[in-house]
PDB file of N, CA and C in Angstrom:
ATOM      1  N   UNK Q   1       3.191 -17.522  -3.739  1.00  0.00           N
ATOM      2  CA  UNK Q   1       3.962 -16.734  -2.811  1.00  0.00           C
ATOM      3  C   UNK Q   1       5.015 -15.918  -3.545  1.00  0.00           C
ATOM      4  N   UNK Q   2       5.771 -16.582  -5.052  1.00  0.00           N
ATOM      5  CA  UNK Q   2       6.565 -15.797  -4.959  1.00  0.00           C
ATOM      6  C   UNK Q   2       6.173 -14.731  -6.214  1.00  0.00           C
ATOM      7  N   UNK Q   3       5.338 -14.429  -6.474  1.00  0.00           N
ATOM      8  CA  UNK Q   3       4.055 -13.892  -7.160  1.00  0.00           C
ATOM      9  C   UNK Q   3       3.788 -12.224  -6.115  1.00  0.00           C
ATOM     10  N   UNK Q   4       3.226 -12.432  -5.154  1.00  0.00           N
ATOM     11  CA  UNK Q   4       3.060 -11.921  -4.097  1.00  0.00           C
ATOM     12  C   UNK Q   4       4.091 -11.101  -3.419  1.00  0.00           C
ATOM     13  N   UNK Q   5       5.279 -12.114  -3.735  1.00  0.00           N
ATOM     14  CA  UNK Q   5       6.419 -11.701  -2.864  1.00  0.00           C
ATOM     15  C   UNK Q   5       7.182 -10.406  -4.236  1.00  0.00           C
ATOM     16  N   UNK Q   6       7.034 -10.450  -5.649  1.00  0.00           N
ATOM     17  CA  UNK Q   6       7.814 -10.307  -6.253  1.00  0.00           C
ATOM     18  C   UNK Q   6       6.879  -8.648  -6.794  1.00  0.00           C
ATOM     19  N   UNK Q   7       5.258  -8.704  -6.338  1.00  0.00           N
ATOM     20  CA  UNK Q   7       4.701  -7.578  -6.578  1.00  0.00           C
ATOM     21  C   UNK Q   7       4.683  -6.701  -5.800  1.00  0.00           C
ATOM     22  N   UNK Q   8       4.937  -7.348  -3.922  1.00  0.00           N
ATOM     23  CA  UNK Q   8       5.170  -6.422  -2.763  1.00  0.00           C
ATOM     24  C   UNK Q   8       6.288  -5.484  -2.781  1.00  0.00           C
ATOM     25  N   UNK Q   9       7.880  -6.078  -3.851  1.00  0.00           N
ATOM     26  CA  UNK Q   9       8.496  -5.353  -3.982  1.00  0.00           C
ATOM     27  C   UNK Q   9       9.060  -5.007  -4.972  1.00  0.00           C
ATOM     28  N   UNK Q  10       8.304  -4.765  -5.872  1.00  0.00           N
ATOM     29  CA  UNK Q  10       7.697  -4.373  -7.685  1.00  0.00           C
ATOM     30  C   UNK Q  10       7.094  -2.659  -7.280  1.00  0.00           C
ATOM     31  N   UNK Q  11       6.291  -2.925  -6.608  1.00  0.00           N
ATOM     32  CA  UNK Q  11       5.321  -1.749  -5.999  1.00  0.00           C
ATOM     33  C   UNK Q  11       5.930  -0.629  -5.125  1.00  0.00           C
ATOM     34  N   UNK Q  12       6.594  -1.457  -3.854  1.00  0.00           N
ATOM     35  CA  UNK Q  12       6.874  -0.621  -3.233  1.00  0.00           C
ATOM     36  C   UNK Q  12       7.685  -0.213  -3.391  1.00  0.00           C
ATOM     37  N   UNK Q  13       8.753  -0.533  -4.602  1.00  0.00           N
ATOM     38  CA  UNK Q  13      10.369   0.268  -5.040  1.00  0.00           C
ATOM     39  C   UNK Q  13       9.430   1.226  -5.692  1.00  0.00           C
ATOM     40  N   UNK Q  14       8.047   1.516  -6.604  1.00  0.00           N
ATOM     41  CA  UNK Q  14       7.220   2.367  -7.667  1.00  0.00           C
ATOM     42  C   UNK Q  14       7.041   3.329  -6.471  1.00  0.00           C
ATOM     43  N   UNK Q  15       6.532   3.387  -5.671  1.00  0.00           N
ATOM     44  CA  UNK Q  15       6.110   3.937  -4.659  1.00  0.00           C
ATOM     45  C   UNK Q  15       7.608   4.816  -3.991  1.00  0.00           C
ATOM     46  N   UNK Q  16       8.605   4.661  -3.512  1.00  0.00           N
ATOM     47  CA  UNK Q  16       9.730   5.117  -3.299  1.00  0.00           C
ATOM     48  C   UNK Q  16      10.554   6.068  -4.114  1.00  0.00           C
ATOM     49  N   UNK Q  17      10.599   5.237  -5.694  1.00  0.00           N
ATOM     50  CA  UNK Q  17      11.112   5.560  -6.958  1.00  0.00           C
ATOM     51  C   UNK Q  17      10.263   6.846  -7.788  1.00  0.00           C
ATOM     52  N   UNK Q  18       9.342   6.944  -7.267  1.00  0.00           N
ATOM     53  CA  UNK Q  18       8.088   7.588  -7.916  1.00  0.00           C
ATOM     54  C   UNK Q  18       8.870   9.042  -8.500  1.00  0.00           C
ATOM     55  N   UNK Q  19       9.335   9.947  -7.529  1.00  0.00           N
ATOM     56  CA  UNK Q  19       9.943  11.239  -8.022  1.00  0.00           C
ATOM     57  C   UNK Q  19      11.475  11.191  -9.063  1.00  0.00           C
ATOM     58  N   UNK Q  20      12.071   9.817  -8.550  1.00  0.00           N
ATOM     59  CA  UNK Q  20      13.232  10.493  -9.598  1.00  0.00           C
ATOM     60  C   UNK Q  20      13.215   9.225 -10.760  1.00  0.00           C
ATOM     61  N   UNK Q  21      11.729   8.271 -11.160  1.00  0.00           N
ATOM     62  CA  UNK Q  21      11.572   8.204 -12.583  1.00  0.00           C
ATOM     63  C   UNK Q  21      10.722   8.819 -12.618  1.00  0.00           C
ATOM     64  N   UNK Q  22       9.994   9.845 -12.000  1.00  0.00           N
ATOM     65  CA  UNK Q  22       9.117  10.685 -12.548  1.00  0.00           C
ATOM     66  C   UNK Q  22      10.005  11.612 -13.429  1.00  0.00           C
ATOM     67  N   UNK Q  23      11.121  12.011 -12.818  1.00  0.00           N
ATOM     68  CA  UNK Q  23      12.026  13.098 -13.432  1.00  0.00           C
ATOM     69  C   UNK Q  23      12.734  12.697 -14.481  1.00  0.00           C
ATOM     70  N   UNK Q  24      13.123  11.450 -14.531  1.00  0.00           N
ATOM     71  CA  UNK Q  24      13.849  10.913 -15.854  1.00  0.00           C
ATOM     72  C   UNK Q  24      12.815  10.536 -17.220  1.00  0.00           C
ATOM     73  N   UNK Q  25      11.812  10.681 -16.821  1.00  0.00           N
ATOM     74  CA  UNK Q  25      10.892  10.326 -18.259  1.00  0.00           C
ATOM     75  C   UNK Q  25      10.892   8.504 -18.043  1.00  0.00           C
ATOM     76  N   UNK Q  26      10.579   8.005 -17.051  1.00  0.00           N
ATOM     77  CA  UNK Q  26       9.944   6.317 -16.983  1.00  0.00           C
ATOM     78  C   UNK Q  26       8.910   6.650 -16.439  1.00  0.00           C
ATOM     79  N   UNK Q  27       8.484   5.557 -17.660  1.00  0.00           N
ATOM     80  CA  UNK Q  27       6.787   5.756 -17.407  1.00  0.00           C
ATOM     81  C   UNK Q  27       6.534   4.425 -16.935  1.00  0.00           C
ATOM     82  N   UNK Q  28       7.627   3.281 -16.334  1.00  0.00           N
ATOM     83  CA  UNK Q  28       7.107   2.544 -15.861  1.00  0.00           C
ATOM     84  C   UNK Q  28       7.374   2.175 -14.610  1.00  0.00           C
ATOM     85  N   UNK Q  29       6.458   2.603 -14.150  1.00  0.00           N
ATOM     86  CA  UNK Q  29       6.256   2.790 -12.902  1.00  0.00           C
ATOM     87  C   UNK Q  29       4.633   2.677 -12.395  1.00  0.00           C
ATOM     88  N   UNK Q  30       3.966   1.872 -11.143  1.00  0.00           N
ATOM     89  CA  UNK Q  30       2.577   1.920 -11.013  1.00  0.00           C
ATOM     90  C   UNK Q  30       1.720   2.923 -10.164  1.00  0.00           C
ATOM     91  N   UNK Q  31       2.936   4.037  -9.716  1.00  0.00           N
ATOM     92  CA  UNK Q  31       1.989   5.197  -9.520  1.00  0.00           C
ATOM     93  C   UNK Q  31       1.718   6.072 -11.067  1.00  0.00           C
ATOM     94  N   UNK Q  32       2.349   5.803 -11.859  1.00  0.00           N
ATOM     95  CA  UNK Q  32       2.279   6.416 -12.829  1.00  0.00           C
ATOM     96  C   UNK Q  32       1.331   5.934 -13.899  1.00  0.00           C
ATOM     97  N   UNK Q  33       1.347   4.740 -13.769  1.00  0.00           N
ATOM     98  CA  UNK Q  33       0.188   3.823 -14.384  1.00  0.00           C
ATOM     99  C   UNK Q  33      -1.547   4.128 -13.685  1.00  0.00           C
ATOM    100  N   UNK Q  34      -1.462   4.395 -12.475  1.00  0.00           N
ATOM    101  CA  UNK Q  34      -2.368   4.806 -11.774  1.00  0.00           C
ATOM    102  C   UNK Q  34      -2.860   6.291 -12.161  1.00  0.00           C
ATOM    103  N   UNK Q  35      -2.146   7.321 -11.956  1.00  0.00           N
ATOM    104  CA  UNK Q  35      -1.862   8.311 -12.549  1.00  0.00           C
ATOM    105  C   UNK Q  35      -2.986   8.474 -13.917  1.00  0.00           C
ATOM    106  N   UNK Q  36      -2.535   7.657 -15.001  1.00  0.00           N
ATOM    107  CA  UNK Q  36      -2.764   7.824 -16.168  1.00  0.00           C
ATOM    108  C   UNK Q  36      -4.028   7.208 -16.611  1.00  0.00           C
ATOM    109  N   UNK Q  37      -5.013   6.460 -15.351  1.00  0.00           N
ATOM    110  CA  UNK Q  37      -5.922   6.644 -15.156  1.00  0.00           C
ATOM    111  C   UNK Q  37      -7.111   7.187 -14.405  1.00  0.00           C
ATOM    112  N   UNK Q  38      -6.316   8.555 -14.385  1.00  0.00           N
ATOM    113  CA  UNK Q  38      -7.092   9.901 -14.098  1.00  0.00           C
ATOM    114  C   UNK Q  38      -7.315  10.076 -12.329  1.00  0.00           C
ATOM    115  N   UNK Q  39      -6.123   9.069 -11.645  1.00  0.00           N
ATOM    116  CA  UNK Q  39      -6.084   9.318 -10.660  1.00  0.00           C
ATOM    117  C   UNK Q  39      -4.893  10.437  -9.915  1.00  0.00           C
ATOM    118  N   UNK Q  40      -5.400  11.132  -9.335  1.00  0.00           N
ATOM    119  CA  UNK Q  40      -4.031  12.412  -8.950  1.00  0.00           C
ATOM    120  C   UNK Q  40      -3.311  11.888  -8.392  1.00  0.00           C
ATOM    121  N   UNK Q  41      -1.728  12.392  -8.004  1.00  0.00           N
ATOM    122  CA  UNK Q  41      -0.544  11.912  -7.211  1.00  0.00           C
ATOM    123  C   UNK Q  41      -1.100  11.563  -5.947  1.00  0.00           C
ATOM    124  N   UNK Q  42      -2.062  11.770  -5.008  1.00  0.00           N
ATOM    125  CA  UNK Q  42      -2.374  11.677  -3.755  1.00  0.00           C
ATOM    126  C   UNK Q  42      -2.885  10.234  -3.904  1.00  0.00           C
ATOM    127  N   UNK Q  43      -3.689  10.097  -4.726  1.00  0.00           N
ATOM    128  CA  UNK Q  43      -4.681   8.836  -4.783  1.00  0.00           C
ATOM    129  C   UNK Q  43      -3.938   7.430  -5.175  1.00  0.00           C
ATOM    130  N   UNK Q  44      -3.527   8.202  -6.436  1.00  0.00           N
ATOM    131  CA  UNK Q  44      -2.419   7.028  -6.938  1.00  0.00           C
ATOM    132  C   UNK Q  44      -1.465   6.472  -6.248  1.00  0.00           C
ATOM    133  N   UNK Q  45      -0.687   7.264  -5.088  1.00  0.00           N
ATOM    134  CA  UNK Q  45      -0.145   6.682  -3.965  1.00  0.00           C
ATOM    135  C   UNK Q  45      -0.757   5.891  -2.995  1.00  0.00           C
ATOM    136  N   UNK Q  46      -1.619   6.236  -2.974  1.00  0.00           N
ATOM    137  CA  UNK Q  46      -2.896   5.464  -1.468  1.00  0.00           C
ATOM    138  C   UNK Q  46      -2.915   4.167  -2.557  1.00  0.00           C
ATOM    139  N   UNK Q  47      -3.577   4.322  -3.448  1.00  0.00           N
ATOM    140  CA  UNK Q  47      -3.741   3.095  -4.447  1.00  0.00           C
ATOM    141  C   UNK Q  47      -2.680   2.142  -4.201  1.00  0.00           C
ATOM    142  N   UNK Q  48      -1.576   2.694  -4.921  1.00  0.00           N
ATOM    143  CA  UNK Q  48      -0.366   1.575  -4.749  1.00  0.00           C
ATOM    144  C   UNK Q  48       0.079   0.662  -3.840  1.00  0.00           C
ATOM    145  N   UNK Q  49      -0.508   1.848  -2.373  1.00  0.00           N
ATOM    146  CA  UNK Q  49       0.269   1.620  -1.183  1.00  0.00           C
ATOM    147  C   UNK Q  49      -1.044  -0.005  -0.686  1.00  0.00           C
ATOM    148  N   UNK Q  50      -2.270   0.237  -1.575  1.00  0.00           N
ATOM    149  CA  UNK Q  50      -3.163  -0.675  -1.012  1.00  0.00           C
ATOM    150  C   UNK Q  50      -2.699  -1.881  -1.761  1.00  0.00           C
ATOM    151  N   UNK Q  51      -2.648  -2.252  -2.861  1.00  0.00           N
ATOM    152  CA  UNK Q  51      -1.759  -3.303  -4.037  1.00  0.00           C
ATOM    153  C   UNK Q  51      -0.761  -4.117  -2.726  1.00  0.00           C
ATOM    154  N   UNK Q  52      -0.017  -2.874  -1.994  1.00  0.00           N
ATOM    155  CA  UNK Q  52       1.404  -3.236  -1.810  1.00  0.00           C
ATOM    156  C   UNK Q  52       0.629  -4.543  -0.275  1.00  0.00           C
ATOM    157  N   UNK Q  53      -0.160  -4.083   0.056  1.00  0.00           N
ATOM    158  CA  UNK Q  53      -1.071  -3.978   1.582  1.00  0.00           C
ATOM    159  C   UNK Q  53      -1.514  -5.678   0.993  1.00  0.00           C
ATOM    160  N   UNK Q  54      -2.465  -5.685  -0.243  1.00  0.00           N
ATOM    161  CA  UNK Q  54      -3.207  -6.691  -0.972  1.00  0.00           C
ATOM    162  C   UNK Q  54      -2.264  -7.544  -1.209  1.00  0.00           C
ATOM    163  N   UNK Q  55      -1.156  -7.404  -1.693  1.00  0.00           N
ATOM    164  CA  UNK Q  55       0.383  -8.331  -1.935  1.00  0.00           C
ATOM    165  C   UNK Q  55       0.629  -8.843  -0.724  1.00  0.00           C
ATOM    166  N   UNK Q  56       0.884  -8.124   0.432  1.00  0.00           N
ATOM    167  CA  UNK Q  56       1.292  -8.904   1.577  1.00  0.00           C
ATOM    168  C   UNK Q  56       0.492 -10.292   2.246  1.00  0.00           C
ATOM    169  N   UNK Q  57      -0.501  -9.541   2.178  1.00  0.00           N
ATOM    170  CA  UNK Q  57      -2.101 -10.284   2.727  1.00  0.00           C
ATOM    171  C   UNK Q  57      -1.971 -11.684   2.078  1.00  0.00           C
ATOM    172  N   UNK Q  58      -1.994 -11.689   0.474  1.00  0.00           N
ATOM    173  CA  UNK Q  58      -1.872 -12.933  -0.313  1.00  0.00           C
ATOM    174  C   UNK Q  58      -0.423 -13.314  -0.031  1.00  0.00           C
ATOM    175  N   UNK Q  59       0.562 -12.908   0.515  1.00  0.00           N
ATOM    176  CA  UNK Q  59       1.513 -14.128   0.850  1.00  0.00           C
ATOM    177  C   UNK Q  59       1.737 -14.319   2.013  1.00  0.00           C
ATOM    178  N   UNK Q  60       0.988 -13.482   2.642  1.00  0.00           N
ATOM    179  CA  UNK Q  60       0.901 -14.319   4.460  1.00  0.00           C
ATOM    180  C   UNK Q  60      -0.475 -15.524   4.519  1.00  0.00           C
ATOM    181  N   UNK Q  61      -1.077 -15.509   3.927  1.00  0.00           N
ATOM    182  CA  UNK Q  61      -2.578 -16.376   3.426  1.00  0.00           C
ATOM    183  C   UNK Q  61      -1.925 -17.596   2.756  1.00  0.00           C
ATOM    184  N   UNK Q  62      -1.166 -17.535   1.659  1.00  0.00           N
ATOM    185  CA  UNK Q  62      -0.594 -18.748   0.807  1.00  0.00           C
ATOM    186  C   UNK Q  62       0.604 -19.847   2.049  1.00  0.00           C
ATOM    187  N   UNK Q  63       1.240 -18.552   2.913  1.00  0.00           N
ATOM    188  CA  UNK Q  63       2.285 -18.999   4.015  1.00  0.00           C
ATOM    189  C   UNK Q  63       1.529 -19.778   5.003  1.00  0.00           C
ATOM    190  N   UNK Q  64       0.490 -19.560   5.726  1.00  0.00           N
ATOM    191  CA  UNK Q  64      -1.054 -20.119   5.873  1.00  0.00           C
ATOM    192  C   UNK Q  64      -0.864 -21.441   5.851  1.00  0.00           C
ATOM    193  N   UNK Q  65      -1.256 -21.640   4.603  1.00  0.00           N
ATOM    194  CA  UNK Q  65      -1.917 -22.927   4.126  1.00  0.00           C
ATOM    195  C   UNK Q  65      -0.746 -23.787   3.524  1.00  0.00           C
ATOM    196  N   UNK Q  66       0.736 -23.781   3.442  1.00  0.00           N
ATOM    197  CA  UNK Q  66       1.544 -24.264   3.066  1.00  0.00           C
ATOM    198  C   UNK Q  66       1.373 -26.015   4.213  1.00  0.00           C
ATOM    199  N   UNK Q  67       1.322 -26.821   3.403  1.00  0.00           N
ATOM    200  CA  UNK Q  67       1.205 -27.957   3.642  1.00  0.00           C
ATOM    201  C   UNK Q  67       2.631 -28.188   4.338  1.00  0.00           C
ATOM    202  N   UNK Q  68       2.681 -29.555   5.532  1.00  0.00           N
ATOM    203  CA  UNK Q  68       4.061 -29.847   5.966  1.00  0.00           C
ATOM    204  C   UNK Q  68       4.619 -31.342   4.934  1.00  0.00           C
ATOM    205  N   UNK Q  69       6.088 -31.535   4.359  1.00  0.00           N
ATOM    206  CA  UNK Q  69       6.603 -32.378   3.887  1.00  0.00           C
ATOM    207  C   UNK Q  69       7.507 -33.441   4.750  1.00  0.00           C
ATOM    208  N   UNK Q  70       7.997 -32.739   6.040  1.00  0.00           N
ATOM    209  CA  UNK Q  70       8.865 -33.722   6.482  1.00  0.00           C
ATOM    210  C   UNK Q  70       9.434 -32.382   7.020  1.00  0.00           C
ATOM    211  N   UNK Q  71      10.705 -32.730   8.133  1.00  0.00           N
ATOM    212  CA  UNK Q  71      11.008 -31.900   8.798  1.00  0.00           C
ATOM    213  C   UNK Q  71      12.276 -31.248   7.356  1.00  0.00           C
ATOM    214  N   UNK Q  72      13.126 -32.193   7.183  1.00  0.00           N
ATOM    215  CA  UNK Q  72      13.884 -32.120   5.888  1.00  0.00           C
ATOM    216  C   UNK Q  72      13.916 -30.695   5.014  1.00  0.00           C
ATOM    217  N   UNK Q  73      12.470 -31.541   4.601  1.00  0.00           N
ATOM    218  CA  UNK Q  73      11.941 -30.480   3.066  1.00  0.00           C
ATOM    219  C   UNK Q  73      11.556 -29.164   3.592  1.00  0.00           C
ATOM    220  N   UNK Q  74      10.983 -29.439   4.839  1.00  0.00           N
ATOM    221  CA  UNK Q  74      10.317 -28.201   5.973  1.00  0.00           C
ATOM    222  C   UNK Q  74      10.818 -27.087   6.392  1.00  0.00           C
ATOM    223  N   UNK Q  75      12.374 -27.555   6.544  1.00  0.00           N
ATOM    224  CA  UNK Q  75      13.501 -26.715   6.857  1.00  0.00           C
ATOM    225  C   UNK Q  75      13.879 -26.046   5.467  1.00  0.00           C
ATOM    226  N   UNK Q  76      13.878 -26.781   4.393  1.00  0.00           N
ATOM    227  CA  UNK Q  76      14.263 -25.960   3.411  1.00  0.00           C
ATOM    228  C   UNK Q  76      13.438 -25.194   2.504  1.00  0.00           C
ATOM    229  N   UNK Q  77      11.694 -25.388   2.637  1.00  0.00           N
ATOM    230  CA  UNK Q  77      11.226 -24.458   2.233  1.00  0.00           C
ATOM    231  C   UNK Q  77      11.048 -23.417   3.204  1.00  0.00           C
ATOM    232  N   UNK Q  78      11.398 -23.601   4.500  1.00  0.00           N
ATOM    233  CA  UNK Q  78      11.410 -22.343   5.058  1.00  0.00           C
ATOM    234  C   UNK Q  78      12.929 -21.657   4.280  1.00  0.00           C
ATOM    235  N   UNK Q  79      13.410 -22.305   4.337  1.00  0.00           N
ATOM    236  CA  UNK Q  79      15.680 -21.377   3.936  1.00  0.00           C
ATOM    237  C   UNK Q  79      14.401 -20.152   2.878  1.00  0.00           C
ATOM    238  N   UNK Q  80      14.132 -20.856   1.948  1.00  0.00           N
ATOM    239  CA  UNK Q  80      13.668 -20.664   0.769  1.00  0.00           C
ATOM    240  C   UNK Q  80      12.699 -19.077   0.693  1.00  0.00           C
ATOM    241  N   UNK Q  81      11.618 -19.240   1.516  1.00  0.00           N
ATOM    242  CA  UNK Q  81      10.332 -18.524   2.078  1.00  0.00           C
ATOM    243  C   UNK Q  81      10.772 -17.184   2.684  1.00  0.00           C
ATOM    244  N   UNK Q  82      12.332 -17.645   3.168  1.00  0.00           N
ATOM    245  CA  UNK Q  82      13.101 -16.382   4.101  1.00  0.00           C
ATOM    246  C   UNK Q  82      13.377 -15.168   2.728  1.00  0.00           C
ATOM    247  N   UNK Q  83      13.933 -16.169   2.289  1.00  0.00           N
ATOM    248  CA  UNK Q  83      14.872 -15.430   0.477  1.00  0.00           C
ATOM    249  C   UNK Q  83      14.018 -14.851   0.300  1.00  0.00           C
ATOM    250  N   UNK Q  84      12.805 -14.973  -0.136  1.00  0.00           N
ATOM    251  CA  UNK Q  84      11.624 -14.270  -0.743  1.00  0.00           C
ATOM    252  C   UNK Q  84      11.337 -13.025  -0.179  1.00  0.00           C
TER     253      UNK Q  84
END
């Protein structure tokens, strides 16, 4: 989850950020990484935006299947799950 959680908004700051580190010379960035494999600005955005789509999916799926511990522990991996 926090894998998932940490690429949904890895991506979608790349996706936002895209024009003004495009303008500063960072090349790291994953529309730009996309980009540089011969995909145009249009595509490379759709791309990202699907990553960002594929990220969510895998941490609503992992949120899913999260086993219960006790009401206790239950409560605090939710505190936890929120943070993320």
């Amino acid at each position: 989850m926090e894998e998932a959680a940490n690429d949904m908004i890895s991506w979608s700051n790349d996706i936002h950020s895209y024009n003004k580190e495009q303008a500063q010379g960072d090349i790291h960035n994953l529309v730009m990484i996309l980009m540089y494999e011969r995909l145009g600005l249009q595509n490379a955005m759709h791309q990202a935006g699907v990553y960002c789509k594929a990220a969510l999916q895998r941490f609503e799926d992992n949120l899913i299947m999260l086993p219960t511990w006790g009401s206790d522990v239950d409560q605090k991996v939710a505190i936890y799950i929120q943070g993320l």
